[in-house]
Amino acid sequence: MDGGNIMDLFHRGRPVRVCAPMVRYSKLAFRCLVRKYDCDVCFTPMIIAADFMRSIKARDSEFTTSKTDRPLIVQFAAKDAQTLADAACVVSPFSDGVDLNCGCPQRWAVSEGYGACLINKPELVKDMVRHVRNQIDNPNYTVSIKIRIHKDLRKTVDLCQKVEAAGVSWITVHGRTADERHQPVHYDAIKTIKDSLSIPVIANGDIKSMQDVEAVYELTGVDGVMAARGLLANPAMFAGYEETPLQCVWDWVDIAVEHGTPFTCFHHHLIYMLERISSQPERRVFNSLSSTSAVVDFLHSTYGSV
């Protein structure tokens, strides 16, 4: 789909399946894995636009991609329009869109003026969207935002309508407020937002299986769903698997080795993937392994090859 129009995905008559931006986890190797299992769109981990623009070293370490890594959305944390637009211009030849993080609730982000505090600055967000729109020549390049909701939902609807008017391509809504962590997701709020906009809306929060995808789609009428932890636990989730199939585990081994994934990251992904399919004694042994060869030996002896 390289070079095509990512917006066409929203006209397929089924919810678009999206892999969320996850710190440390939604890197190139993992994106390659979920794409094998029916994930339509992948996000990079959140990148701080100012740091990204400041040094070539940051650009090289923060953003890696490949020809097959498409459709790809690059997510930035930013707090001024020009920095976001500059960063978007750098990545636009290698991606299909940029997304502004307006949802990260972590204290450091909010205190720096990034993430969830932006939902209280609709004029600034509007300005940022417009700047990117004006400075990228490709009309198919998307500019999206990912938000959390306000306690007073009217504020969220107002924000969304303002950025829609500024030309945002779509909005991802995590159905919790910035203060909520493990409380139930407010799907009714997502529905209200969807009903008040004419651009696509993607639902995010507690999507852990294809049943969840269908249920949220029915409940809210959204155009897509985004999963984070659900995909970590089961990267084959969008392909309809209830738990990680063995084939997917071995695919990860191959992809991670091919990409030279650092051991801790390689191991962490497997810890997530095996959680539902291994016994506690197996997990205890597995979690203590400290080399790729030990991991491969363990997988062979415990699960066999595909």
Coordinates of C-alpha atoms in Angstrom, one line a residue, residues 246 249-250 253 257 263 266-267 270 274 282 285-286 289-305:
L246 CA 3.1 -21.5 18.2
V249 CA 6.1 -17.4 18.6
W250 CA 8.5 -18.9 16.1
V253 CA 12.1 -15.6 17.0
V257 CA 17.0 -12.4 15.2
F263 CA 17.9 -9.5 24.0
F266 CA 13.2 -10.0 22.4
H267 CA 12.7 -11.8 25.8
L270 CA 8.0 -13.7 24.5
L274 CA 3.7 -17.1 26.5
E282 CA 7.6 -22.9 32.9
V285 CA 12.3 -20.9 34.2
F286 CA 11.6 -18.9 31.0
L289 CA 16.8 -17.1 30.8
S290 CA 19.5 -14.7 29.7
S291 CA 20.5 -15.6 26.1
T292 CA 18.8 -16.0 22.7
S293 CA 20.2 -19.6 22.4
A294 CA 18.8 -20.5 25.8
V295 CA 15.4 -19.1 24.8
V296 CA 15.4 -21.0 21.5
D297 CA 16.4 -24.3 23.3
F298 CA 13.7 -23.8 25.9
L299 CA 11.0 -23.1 23.2
H300 CA 12.1 -26.3 21.3
S301 CA 12.0 -28.5 24.4
T302 CA 8.8 -27.1 25.8
Y303 CA 6.7 -26.5 22.8
G304 CA 8.4 -28.2 19.9
S305 CA 8.7 -26.6 16.5

